[in-house]
Amino acid sequence: MALRNILTIGDPQLRKKSRAVTDFNDRLHTLIDDMKETLVEANGLGLAAPQIGILRRVVIVVNNDGEYLELVNPEIVARSQETVGAYEGCLSVPAERGYLERPRKVIVKAQDRDGNSITYNLEEMAARAACHEVDHLDGTLFVDLTDQLYTEEELDEMLSEEKEEE
Ligand code: NI
């Protein structure tokens, strides 16, 4: 296994559409293992292959139990109407966050590393992470979906002021 370099916003690779995986071979397994290691090291909640410059439809999402879900060719097949708002970030957009509404629950269909069909019902943070990572596969970043970006410092300041007002 090896750590991979995470591309940051401005890199054209992040804006491309990734292709479906058709070969469930050792190369795919190495990619997934490397992505997992890179995600653990970066302490993130999800990672998509294009973030390490591989334009293939592979993502890893951390679920609400802290498990690393490997999703090959993932599709969000159902979204709850109910949404949740939160300040979202991305390993490819260091130190910035933006407020986004995402569905509270989603159903994701995908394949595992051997090509078997899998389905997950995800909620809350894991639902958010799944939507965010699948967006990456089509070249969409969270900054496209929010009106205003905040630095971590601005956000800390804003949230502590809100707390004082309460
Ligand atoms: Ni991201």
XYZ file of C-alpha atoms and ligand atoms in Angstrom:
167
model
C 0.000 0.000 0.000
C 1.070 3.542 -0.559
C -0.057 7.017 0.340
C -1.215 9.033 -2.658
C -1.053 12.752 -3.150
C -4.428 14.516 -2.785
C -5.032 17.048 -5.566
C -6.364 20.459 -4.599
C -8.858 22.809 -6.216
C -7.502 24.358 -9.398
C -6.193 21.013 -10.616
C -8.073 20.198 -13.854
C -8.307 16.485 -12.956
C -10.837 17.367 -10.252
C -13.198 18.762 -12.900
C -13.294 15.734 -15.180
C -15.909 13.002 -15.363
C -14.612 9.649 -14.124
C -15.171 6.442 -16.076
C -16.926 3.323 -14.802
C -14.781 0.470 -13.476
C -15.072 -2.664 -15.623
C -12.105 -4.741 -14.423
C -12.227 -5.902 -10.808
C -8.572 -6.852 -10.714
C -5.489 -6.442 -8.504
C -4.945 -2.969 -9.845
C -8.369 -1.915 -8.555
C -7.659 -3.549 -5.183
C -4.377 -1.643 -4.901
C -6.155 1.602 -5.803
C -8.800 1.002 -3.121
C -6.184 0.046 -0.495
C -4.152 3.164 -1.308
C -7.248 5.369 -1.160
C -8.155 3.952 2.242
C -4.648 4.501 3.588
C -4.595 8.042 2.185
C -8.000 8.808 3.702
C -7.001 7.484 7.129
C -3.804 9.540 7.038
C -5.741 12.680 6.024
C -8.366 11.998 8.724
C -11.246 12.633 6.309
C -14.766 11.253 5.968
C -14.518 10.314 2.329
C -12.285 10.199 -0.721
C -12.942 9.819 -4.440
C -10.423 8.393 -6.926
C -10.232 11.603 -9.017
C -8.904 13.361 -5.898
C -5.739 11.307 -6.319
C -5.751 11.798 -10.090
C -7.383 8.494 -11.048
C -10.451 9.132 -13.207
C -12.356 6.007 -12.205
C -15.689 5.697 -10.378
C -14.380 4.569 -6.994
C -15.058 6.235 -3.644
C -14.563 5.496 0.018
C -17.108 6.776 2.514
C -16.769 6.551 6.290
C -20.105 5.503 7.777
C -21.489 6.625 11.139
C -19.815 3.643 12.856
C -16.403 4.687 11.545
C -16.277 1.881 8.965
C -14.679 2.523 5.574
C -17.167 1.609 2.833
C -15.620 0.811 -0.539
C -17.985 1.834 -3.321
C -17.199 1.015 -6.936
C -19.474 2.567 -9.607
C -21.692 4.087 -6.874
C -25.077 5.601 -7.634
C -27.380 7.456 -5.279
C -30.659 5.742 -6.161
C -32.894 7.401 -3.544
C -32.736 10.604 -1.496
C -34.989 11.598 1.403
C -36.936 14.795 0.863
C -35.872 15.854 4.310
C -32.526 17.621 4.233
C -29.909 18.591 6.801
C -27.741 21.697 6.633
C -24.110 21.655 7.727
C -20.780 23.309 7.063
C -19.054 20.947 4.678
C -15.418 20.660 3.716
C -13.274 18.650 1.334
C -9.716 17.335 1.423
C -9.234 18.964 -1.997
C -10.353 22.373 -0.709
C -8.080 22.799 2.293
C -9.170 25.048 5.147
C -12.458 26.185 3.592
C -16.019 25.257 4.382
C -19.424 26.059 2.975
C -23.000 25.651 4.177
C -24.914 23.007 2.227
C -28.233 21.232 2.517
C -27.982 17.517 1.773
C -30.566 14.724 2.073
C -30.848 13.260 5.560
C -30.957 9.743 4.119
C -29.815 8.172 0.870
C -29.708 4.721 -0.649
C -26.504 3.974 -2.516
C -26.099 1.117 -4.947
C -22.573 0.144 -5.909
C -20.247 -2.784 -6.439
C -17.635 -4.072 -4.045
C -13.991 -4.594 -5.034
C -14.851 -7.970 -6.569
C -17.792 -6.705 -8.603
C -20.610 -7.940 -6.327
C -23.660 -5.683 -6.088
C -24.073 -3.907 -2.766
C -26.641 -1.492 -1.354
C -26.268 0.775 1.646
C -28.831 2.855 3.486
C -26.914 5.835 4.815
C -27.980 8.646 7.119
C -26.751 11.974 8.398
C -22.970 12.452 7.993
C -22.566 9.256 5.968
C -25.375 10.313 3.597
C -23.673 13.678 3.215
C -20.308 12.051 2.547
C -21.798 9.689 -0.066
C -23.406 12.596 -1.963
C -20.191 14.602 -1.743
C -17.987 11.748 -3.013
C -20.325 10.749 -5.853
C -20.331 14.429 -6.944
C -16.524 14.206 -7.258
C -16.953 11.487 -9.902
C -18.705 13.997 -12.140
C -16.257 16.815 -11.473
C -18.496 18.636 -9.007
C -17.003 20.140 -5.855
C -18.978 21.348 -2.849
C -17.868 24.916 -3.598
C -20.144 24.768 -6.687
C -23.170 24.102 -4.482
C -22.795 26.778 -1.825
C -23.078 30.575 -1.901
C -20.375 31.438 0.546
C -17.106 29.929 1.655
C -15.639 30.400 5.092
C -12.154 29.772 6.353
C -11.914 27.513 9.388
C -11.055 30.603 11.459
C -14.075 32.585 10.232
C -16.294 29.609 10.928
C -14.927 29.113 14.459
C -15.483 32.814 15.154
C -18.996 32.776 13.705
C -20.055 29.668 15.600
C -18.674 30.928 18.900
C -20.534 34.237 18.413
C -23.735 32.297 17.721
C -23.175 30.385 20.921
C -22.724 33.604 22.914
C -25.997 34.940 21.527
C -27.937 31.855 22.567
Ni -14.255 16.160 -1.376
